[in-house]
Structure formats: structure tokens, C-alpha cells
Coordinates of C-alpha atoms and ligand atoms in Angstrom, one line a residue:
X6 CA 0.0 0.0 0.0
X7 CA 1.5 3.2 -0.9
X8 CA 1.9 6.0 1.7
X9 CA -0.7 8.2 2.8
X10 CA -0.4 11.4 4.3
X11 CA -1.9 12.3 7.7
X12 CA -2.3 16.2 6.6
X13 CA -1.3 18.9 8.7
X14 CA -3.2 22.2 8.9
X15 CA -1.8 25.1 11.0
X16 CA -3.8 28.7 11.5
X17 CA -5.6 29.9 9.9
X18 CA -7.9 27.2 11.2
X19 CA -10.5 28.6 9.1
X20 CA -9.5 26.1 6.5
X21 CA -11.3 24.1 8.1
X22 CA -14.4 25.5 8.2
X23 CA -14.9 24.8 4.2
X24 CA -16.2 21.5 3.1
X25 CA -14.4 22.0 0.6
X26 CA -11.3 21.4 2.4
X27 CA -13.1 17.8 3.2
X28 CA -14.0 17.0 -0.1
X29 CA -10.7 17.3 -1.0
X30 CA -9.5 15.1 1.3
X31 CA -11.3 12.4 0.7
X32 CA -10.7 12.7 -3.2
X33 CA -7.3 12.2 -2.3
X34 CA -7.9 9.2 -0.5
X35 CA -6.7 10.9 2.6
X36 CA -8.8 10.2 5.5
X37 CA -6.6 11.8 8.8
X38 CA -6.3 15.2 9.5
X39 CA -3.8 16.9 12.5
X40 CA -4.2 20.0 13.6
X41 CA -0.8 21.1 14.3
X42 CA -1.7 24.1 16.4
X43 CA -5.4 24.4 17.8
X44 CA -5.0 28.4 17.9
X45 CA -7.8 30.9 16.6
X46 CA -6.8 34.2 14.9
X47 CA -7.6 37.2 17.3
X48 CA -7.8 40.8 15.6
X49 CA -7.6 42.7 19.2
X50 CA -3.9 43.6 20.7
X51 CA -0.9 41.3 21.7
X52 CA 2.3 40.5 19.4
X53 CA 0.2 40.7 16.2
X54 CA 1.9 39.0 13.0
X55 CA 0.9 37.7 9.5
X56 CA -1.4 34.8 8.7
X57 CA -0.8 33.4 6.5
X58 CA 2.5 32.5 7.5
X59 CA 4.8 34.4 4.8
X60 CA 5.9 30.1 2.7
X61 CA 1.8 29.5 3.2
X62 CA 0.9 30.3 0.1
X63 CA -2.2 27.5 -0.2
X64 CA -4.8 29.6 -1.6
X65 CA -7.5 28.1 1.0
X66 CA -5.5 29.8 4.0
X67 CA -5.7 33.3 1.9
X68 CA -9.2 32.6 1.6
X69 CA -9.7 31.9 5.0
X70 CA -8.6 35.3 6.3
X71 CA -10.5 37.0 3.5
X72 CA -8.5 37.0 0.4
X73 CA -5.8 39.2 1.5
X74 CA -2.8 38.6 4.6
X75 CA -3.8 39.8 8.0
X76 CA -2.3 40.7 11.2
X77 CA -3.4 38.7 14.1
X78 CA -2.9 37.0 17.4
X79 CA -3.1 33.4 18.2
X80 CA -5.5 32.9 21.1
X81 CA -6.4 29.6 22.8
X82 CA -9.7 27.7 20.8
X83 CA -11.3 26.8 23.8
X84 CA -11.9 28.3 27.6
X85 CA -10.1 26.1 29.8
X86 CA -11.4 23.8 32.4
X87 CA -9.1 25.8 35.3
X88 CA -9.9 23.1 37.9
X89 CA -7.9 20.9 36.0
X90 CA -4.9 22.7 36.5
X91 CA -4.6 23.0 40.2
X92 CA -1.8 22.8 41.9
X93 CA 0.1 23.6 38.8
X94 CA 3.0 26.3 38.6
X95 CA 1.5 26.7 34.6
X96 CA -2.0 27.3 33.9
X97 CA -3.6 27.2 30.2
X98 CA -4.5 30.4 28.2
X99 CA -7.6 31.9 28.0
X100 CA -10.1 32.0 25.3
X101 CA -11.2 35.8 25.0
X102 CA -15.0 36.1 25.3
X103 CA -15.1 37.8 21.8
X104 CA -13.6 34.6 20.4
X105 CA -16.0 32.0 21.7
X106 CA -18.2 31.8 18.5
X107 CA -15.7 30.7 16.5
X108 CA -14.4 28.7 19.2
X109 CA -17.4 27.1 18.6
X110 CA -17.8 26.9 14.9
X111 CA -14.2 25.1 14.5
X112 CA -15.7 22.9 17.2
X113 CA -18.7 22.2 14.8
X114 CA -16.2 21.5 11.9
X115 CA -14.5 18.8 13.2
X116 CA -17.5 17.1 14.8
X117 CA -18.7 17.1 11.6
X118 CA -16.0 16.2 9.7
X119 CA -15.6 13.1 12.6
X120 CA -19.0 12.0 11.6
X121 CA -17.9 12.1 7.8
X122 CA -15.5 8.9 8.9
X123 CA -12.1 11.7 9.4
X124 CA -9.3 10.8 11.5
X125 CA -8.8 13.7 13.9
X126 CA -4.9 14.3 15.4
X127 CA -4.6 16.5 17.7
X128 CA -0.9 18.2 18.7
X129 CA 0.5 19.1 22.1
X130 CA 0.7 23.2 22.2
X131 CA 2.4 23.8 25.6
X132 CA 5.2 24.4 23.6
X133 CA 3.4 27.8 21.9
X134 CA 1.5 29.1 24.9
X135 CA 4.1 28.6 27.1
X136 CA 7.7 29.9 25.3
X137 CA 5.9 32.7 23.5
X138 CA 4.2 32.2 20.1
X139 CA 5.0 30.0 16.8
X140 CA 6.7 29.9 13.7
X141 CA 9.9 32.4 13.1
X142 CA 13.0 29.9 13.6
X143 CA 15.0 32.2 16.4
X144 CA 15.9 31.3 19.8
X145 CA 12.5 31.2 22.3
X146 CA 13.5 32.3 25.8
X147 CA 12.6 29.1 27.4
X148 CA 9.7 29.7 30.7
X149 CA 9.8 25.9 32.1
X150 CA 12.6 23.5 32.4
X151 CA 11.5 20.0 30.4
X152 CA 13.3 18.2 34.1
X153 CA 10.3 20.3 36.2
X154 CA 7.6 17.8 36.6
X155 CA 5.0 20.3 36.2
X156 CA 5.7 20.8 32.8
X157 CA 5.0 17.2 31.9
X158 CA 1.6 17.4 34.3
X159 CA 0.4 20.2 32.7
X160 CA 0.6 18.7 29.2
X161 CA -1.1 15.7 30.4
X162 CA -3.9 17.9 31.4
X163 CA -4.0 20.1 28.5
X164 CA -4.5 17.1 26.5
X165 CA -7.5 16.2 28.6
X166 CA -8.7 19.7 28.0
X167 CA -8.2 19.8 24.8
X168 CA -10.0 15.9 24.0
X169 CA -12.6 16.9 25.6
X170 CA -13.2 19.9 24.1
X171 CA -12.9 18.6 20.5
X172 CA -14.3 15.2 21.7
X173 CA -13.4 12.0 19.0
X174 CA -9.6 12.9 18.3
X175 CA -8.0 10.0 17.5
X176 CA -4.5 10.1 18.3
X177 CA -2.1 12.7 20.8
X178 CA 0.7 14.1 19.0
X179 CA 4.0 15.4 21.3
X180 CA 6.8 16.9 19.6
X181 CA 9.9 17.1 20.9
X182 CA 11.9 18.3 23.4
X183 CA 15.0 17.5 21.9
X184 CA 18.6 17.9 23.0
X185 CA 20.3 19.9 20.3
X186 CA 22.3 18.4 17.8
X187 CA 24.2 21.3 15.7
X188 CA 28.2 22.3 16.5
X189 CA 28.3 25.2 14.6
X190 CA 28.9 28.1 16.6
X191 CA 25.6 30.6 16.6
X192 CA 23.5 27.9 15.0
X193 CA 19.9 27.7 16.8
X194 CA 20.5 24.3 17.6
X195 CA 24.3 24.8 19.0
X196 CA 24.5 21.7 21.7
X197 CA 27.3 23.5 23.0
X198 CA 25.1 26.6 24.6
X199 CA 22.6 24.8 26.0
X200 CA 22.3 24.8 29.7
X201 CA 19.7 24.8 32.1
X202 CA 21.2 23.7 35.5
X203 CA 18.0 24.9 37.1
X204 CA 17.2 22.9 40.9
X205 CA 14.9 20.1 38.7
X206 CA 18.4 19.5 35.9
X207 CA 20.2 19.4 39.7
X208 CA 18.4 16.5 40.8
X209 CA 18.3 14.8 37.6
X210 CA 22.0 14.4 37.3
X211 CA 22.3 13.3 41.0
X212 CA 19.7 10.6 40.6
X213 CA 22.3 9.2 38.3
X214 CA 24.8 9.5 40.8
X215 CA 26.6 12.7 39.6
X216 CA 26.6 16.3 40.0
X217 CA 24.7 18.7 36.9
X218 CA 28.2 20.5 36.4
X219 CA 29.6 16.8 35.6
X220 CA 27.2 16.8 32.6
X221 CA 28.7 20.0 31.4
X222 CA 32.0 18.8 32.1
X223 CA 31.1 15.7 29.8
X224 CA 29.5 18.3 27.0
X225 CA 32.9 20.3 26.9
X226 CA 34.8 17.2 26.9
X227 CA 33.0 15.7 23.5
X228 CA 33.5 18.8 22.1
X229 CA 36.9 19.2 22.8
X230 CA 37.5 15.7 20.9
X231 CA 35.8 17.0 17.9
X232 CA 38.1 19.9 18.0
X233 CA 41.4 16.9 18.2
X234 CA 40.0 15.4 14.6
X235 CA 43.3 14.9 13.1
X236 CA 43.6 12.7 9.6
X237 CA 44.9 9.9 11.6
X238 CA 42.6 10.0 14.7
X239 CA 39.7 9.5 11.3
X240 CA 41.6 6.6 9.9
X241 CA 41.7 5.0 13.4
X242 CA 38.2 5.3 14.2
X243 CA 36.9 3.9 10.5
X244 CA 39.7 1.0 10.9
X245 CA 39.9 0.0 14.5
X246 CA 36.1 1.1 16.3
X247 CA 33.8 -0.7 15.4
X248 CA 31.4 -2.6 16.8
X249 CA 29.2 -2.2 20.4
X250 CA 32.4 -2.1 22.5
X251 CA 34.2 -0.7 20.1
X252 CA 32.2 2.4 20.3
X253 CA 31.2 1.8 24.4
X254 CA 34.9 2.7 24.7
X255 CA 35.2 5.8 22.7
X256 CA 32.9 7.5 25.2
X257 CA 34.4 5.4 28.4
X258 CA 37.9 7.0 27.5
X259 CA 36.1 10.1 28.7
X260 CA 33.6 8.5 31.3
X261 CA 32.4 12.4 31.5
X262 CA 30.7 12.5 28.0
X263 CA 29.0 9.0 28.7
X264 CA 27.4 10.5 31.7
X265 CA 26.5 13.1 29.5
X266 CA 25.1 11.3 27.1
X267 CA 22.8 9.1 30.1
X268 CA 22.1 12.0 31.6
X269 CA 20.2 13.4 27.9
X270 CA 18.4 10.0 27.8
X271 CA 16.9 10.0 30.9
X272 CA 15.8 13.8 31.2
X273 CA 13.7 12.8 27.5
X274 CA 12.7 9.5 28.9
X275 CA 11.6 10.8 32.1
X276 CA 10.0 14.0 30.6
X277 CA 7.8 12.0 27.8
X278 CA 7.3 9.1 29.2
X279 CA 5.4 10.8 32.0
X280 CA 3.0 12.8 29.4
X281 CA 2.3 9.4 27.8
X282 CA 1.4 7.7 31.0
X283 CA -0.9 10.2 32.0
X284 CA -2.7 11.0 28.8
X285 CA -3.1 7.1 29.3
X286 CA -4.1 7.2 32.6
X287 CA -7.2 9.6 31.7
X288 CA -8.0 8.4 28.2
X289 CA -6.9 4.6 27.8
X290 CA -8.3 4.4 23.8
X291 CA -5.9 7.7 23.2
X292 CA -2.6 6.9 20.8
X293 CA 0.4 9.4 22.2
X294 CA 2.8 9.9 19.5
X295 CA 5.8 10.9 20.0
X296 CA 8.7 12.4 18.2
X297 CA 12.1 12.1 17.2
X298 CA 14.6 13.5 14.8
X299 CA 16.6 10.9 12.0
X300 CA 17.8 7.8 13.9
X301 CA 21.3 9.0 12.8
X302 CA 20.7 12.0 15.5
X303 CA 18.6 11.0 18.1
X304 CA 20.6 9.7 20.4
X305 CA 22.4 12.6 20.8
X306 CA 19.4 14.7 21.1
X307 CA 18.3 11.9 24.3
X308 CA 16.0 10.2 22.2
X309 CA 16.6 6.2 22.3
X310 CA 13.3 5.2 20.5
X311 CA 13.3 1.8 21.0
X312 CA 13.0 2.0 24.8
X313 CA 10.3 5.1 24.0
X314 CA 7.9 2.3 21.9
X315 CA 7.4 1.1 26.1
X316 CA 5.4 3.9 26.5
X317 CA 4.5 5.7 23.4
X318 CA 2.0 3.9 21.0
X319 CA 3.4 5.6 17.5
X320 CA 7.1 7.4 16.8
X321 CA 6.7 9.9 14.3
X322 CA 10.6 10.4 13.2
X323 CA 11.3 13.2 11.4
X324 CA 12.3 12.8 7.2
X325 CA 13.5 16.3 7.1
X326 CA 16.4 16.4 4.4
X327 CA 16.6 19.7 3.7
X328 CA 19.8 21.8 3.0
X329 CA 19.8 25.0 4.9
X330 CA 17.5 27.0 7.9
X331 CA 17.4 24.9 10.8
X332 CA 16.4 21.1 11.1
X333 CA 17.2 19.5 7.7
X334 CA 19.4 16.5 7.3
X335 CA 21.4 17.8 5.0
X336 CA 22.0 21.5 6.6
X337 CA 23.3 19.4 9.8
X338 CA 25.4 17.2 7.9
X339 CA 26.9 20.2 5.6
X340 CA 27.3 22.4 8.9
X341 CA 29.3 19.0 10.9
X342 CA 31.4 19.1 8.2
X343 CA 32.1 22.5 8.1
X344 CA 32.3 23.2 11.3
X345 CA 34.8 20.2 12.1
X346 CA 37.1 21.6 9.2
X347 CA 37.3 25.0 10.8
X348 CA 38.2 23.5 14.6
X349 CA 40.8 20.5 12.8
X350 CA 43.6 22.3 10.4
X351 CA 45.0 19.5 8.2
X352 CA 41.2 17.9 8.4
X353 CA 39.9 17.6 4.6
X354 CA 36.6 18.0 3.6
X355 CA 36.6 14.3 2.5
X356 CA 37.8 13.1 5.9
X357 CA 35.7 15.2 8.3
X358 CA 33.2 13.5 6.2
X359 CA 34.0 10.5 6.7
X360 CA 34.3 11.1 10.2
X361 CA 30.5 12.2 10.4
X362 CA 29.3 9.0 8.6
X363 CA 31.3 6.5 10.8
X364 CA 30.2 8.5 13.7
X365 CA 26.7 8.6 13.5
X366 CA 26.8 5.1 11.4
X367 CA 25.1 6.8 8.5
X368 CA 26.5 5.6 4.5
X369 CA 26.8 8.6 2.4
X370 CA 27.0 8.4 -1.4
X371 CA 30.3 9.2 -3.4
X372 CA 28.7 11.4 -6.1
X373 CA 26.8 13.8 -3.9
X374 CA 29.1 15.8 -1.1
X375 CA 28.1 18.3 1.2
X376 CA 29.0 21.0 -1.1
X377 CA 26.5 20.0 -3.5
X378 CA 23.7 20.0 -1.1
X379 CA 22.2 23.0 -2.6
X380 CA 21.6 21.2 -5.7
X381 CA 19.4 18.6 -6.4
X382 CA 20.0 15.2 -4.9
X383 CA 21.2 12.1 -7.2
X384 CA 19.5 8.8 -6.9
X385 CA 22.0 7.5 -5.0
X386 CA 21.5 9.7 -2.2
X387 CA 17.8 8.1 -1.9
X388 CA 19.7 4.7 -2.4
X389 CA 22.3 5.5 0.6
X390 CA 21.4 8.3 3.5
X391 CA 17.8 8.3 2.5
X392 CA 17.0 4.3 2.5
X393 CA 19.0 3.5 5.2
X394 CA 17.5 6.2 7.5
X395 CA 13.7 5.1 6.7
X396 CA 15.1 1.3 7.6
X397 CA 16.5 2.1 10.9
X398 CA 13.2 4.0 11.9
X399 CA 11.2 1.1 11.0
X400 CA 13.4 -1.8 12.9
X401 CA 13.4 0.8 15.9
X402 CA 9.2 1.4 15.6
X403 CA 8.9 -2.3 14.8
X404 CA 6.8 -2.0 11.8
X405 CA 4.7 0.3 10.0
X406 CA 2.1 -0.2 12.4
X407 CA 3.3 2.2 15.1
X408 CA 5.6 4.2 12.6
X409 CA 4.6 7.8 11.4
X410 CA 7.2 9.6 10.1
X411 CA 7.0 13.5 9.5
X412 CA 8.0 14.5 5.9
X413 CA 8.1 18.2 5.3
X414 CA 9.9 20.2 2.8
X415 CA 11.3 23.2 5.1
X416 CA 11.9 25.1 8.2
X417 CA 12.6 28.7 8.0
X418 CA 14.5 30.3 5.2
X419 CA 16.2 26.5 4.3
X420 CA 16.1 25.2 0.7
X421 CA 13.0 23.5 0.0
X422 CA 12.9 19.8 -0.5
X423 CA 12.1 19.7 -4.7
X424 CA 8.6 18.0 -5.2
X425 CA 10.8 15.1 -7.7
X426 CA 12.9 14.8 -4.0
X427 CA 9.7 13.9 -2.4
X428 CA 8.7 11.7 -5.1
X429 CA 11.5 10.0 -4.8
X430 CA 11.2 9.8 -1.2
X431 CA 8.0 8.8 -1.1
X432 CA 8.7 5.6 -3.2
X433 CA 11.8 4.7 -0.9
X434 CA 9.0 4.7 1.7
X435 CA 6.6 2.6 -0.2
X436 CA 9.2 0.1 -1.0
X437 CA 10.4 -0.1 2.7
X438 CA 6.2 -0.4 3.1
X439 CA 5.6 2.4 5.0
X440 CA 2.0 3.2 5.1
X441 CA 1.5 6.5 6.8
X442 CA 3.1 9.7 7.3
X443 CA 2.1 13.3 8.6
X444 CA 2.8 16.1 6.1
X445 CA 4.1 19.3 7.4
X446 CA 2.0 21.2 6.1
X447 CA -0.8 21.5 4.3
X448 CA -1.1 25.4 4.7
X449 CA 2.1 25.7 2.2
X450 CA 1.5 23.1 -0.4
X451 CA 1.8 24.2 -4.5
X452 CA -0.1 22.2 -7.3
X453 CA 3.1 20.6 -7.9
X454 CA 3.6 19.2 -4.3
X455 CA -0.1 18.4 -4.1
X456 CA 0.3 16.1 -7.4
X457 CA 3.4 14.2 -6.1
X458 CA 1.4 13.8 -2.3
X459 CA -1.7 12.3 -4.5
X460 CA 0.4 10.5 -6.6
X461 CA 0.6 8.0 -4.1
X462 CA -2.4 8.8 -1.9
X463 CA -5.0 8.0 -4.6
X464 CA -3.6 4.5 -5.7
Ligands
LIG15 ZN1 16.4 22.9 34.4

């Protein structure tokens, strides 16, 4: 069966609000919708900006806000039920009273669209409400800790909120936290400046038997051997490393960037796996998904997934190849290189390179380098990186059953991802037999992506 899109909408939720939108859906053969954020468009004060967003050019969000762009504020969709929140230290954004019909027309929409047979996916928004708005790629100032157990109690009950405020959703989706996974210096996904060290990362590290300046100790440490890659430290990892104790001693030489590493594990473990036991605990029949970035990166972002499929019912990995912005496979991969040749005089391009791929066990093709990123990418590519990436997530999900990658085409300001990219990586996923996938998102799909995503969702 070829792969079908789970199809993202983000505000303007007014989308929505058109059959139309539904009847197009279903023509396509694609029967599950996920809101990615349940916000409605306020016209009165706050941090006003443009809907649509400036890449969502679908003409059905334009219509949605009346033809032309508008300046708005994202408000809450629904009045919350405040006695669920007590005893809290967050508590759940308002819906102003001007809003509430058309807090209650979007209800009406996807009650009714429920009815016509729709799969509704609903996303965790703590992330928006809480760190200050959506959407422009820069550093958020961060409100919570993800190690304060509040944070992860007040998601489950926003979720119960939110389910039973838009009652039949079928599935829970939380995305993220992630550790960060970028080296170069400025990038918004540095590892090297992240720090928290608040009294909730404190006890964290000592559960685990060490103090939270040890896990920075361990972070400077694993940089300081990526600034020690000489030509012959390369050769000696590709030729003499290998294997599970091969690579259990490259981080015991330094026992402080093991700890590190445990200590990234356990703070993701810890935070979702709470979130997913108590969405459970309230709504047994609700899936929790859960998310993850390429199985080449996620365990340095604290993400070990096949320990997560414990708790979680679905992984949603993210396919983002993408050269460029933030997030993309290949912008990580070209900015690794890059970034390793700067900190290693005598490193080549060709050896930092291979460094990367022995390092994060990922084969990369011979006729497409880093420094053609920006160009199309050649078949092998989708034969290599591309294939092997989609078969790790599957042995790690255990199937397509419980597997939902995200595939999206950008992130702010990157290249996009060509529609005969996605074709092509939407028939390595067929071939693997991947069945579903969420599509980041509908709001800025052209004809041309629209032909490739039906292409396989109407056989
Ligand atoms: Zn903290």
C-alpha cells in the first residue's frame, strides 16, 4: 500500500471551516487530518503578526482570512477547564470572550467532519503558549525546564482539556523536546550553549549518581575531541572502532561524556514518558505519539526510541532532508562538516566527512558531497542516506504499524525539498512499506507538491 499522508493544517484554522477542504481530502484518498496548532486568529492587541504564514501560500488559507494577509494574534480555541490545573505552577491560556463563536464553529467542523469517517490528530501546544508564540526559527526564551515535573503534568492535562473539548480525536501528537544536535557556533540548535542547571536539571544528574556541572563537564569534553580530529585519529576510528564495545569505549575513554550522554536519555525518557502515562491514565483508547529527529541523530538529542515504543504507541521520526534553515538533514550534515574543518587544520573536507558517517553510522554516497547540497539530490543519495534512515526507523518502531514519520519540505528560510525529491522519497517509503506519514503542512503546499502527495495517496 502506498503511503498516505496524515495532513497537517496550521492557523488559519478557518480552513477548516470549508467543506471543501473535506472534499478534497477524501478525493485524495486521505482520511486523517492533525491540527498542528489548535489556535484561533484574534484581531484585538498582543504580538500581532501575518497569517498566513509568509511560505503558506495554499490559496484556502488566503481565503480563510478573506482573500488578502492579516495581522493577528493566536489565542487559545477553547476556555479552559481551570480546575484541571490545580496545583500547577502553569496554567492554560484563555479564550477571549469575543472569540467564543468561533471557538465554537471550528468545534462544529471537526465534529462534523468526525462524523464524515475523518481521523482527527490533535498536537501538544504547551510548547506555543508557554515559550511565547510560533513559527519564526529564532531562539525562544525558554519559561519551564523540560526536568520540572509540572511541565510534563500540565501537558497531560491540557491534552485532557483539549480531547474533551474537541471530543473523538483519535491520536495525541507530542513533539519534541529534543537535546540539540548542531556544532556550529551561533547555529539555533548549537549543543554547546545549552544549559539549564536549574534545581529540577540538579536533581536529575544526582539521581544518576553525579553532580549537573559533571554533565557539562562531559558536553565540553566531546566537544573538545571533535576539536582533536586529526587525519589519523579519522583513519583510526573507520579502521579499528567498530562494533558495540568498540564504540562503548570511545565514550568510556572520557567517562564524563558517557554520563553526559545518560544524563540526555533520561531527562527525555523521564519528561515524555510521564506525558504518555498520563494521557493514558485519563484516556486509555488515546494513541500518544511521539517524536524524534533521524535515527542517525537521536541519540544525541536523548532520544533512544526503541525504549520510548514502552510507553508511546506511535514514533513519528522526522524525514527532514533539507539543505539550509534549521532542522534539515542535509544543513546538519553540511554544517558538521564545516564546522569540524574550521576546529581540525589538516582535516579535509573528505575526511571530516567521513568522520560524520562512521560517527553517527550513516552511509553517504560518493557522487553527492556536502558542497553540492544545494543542488538537487542524485539517486544514489535516496539509495544511501535516504533508504538507510527510513530502515533504521522502521526496525526501531517495529513496523509500520506504530511508525509515522513526519516529511516536510522546510523550516525557516532553508532550501525546500524539490517536489521530484519527495517523489522519490515517497517511493523509498513505499518500497520499505511504509503506510502513513504526517505532512508538514498543508497550509504551504503548490499544485506541484499536491500532485506528487496524490500520486501515491490516490492508488
Ligand atoms: Zn532545568
Amino acid at each position: 500500500m502506498p503511503p498516505k499522508p496524515v495532513m497537517l493544517v496550521r492557523p488559519p484554522l478557518g480552513i477548516l471551516l470549508d467543506d471543501g477542504f473535506w472534499d478534497e481530502m477524501e478525493e485524495a484518498g486521505i482520511d486523517e487530518v492533525a491540527i498542528q496548532w489548535l489556535a484561533l486568529l484574534d484581531d484585538q492587541g498582543g504580538d500581532q503578526t501575518r497569517y498566513p504564514q509568509i511560505e503558506d501560500t495554499h490559496p484556502r488559507g488566503l481565503a480563510a482570512v478573506g482573500g488578502e494577509p492579516v495581522q493577528r494574534t493566536p489565542v487559545a480555541a477553547y476556555a479552559p477547564d481551570r480546575g484541571l490545573y490545580d496545583g500547577l505552577t502553569f496554567s492554560p491560556p484563555d479564550l477571549p470572550d469575543h472569540m467564543t463563536s468561533e471557538s465554537t464553529k471550528l468545534k462544529l467542523a471537526l465534529r462534523k467532519a468526525t462524523e464524515r469517517g475523518f481521523g482527527i490528530w490533535l498536537m501538544d501546544d504547551k510548547g506555543y503558549f508557554l515559550f511565547g508564540g510560533f513559527g519564526d526559527g529564532t531562539q525562544r526564551k525558554a519559561l519551564a525546564c523540560v526536568n520540572d515535573p509540572d511541565l510534563a503534568g500540565y501537558a497531560v492535562q491540557r491534552a485532557r482539556d483539549t480531547c474533551s473539548n474537541f471530543p473523538g480525536g483519535s491520536g495525541m501528537i507530542l513533539d519534541g523536546p529534543d537535546f540539540k544536535w548542531e556544532i556550529k557556533p551561533g547555529h539555533r540548535d548549537d549543543m554547546f550553549v545549552e544549559e539549564c542547571g536549574c534545581r529540577h536539571c540538579v536533581r536529575v544528574a544526582e539521581s544518576l549518581g553525579f553532580g549537573y556541572e559533571h554533565v557539562l563537564e562531559g558536553r565540553d569534553a566531546f566537544k573538545a575531541r571533535l576539536q582533536n580530529l586529526s587525519p589519523q585519529i579519522v583513519d583510526d576510528q573507520l579502521a579499528n572502532r567498530g562494533g558495540l564495545f568498540g564504540g562503548l569505549d570511545w565514550w568510556l575513554e572520557e567517562p564524563a561524556t558517557a554520563d553526559w550522554m545518560r544524563y540526555k536519555a533520561t531527562v527525555i525518557e523521564q519528561h515524555v514518558r510521564a506525558i504518555c502515562d498520563g494521557i493514558h491514565e485519563y484516556m486509555p483508547d488515546m494513541k500518544v505519539a511521539t517524536s524524534s529527529r533521524m535515527p542517525a541523530l537521536a541519540p544525541i538529542t536523548g532520544h533512544v526510541v526503541r525504549r520510548k515504543m514502552a510507553f508511546s504507541d506511535i514514533e513519528m521520526p522526522k524525514l527532514y532532508w533539507w539543505y539550509g534553515g534549521v532542522a534539515g538533514f542535509r544543513g546538519t550534515v553540511a554544517n558538521w562538516v564545516d564546522t569540524l574543518v574550521e576546529w581540525n587544520a589538516g582535516l579535509t573536507r573528505e575526511k571530516a566527512l567521513d568522520w560524520f558517517s562512521a560517527a553517527f553510522d550513516v552511509p553517504m554516497p560518493s557522487d553527492y558531497q556536502p558542497s553540492e547540497y544545494g543542488e538537487e539530490a542524485t539517486d544514489a543519495w535516496f539509495d544511501t542516506t535516504v533508504d538507510d534512515q527510513i530502515r533504521k526507523m522502521l526496525a526501531q518502531t517495529g513496523g509500520p504499524e506504530r511508525f509515522v514519520p513526519w516529511v516536510g519540505l522546510e523550516h525557516f528560510g532553508s532550501k525546500w525539498v524539490t517536489p521530484s525529491e519527495l517523489r522519490r522519497l515517497l517511493q523509498r517509503m513505499e518500497a520499505q512499506g511504509v503506510q502513513r506519514y504526517a505532512y508538514f503542512v498543508y497550509n504551504s503546499v503548490t499544485p506541484e507538491i499536491w500532485s506528487v502527495i496524490t500520486e501515491f495517496s490516490r492508488k
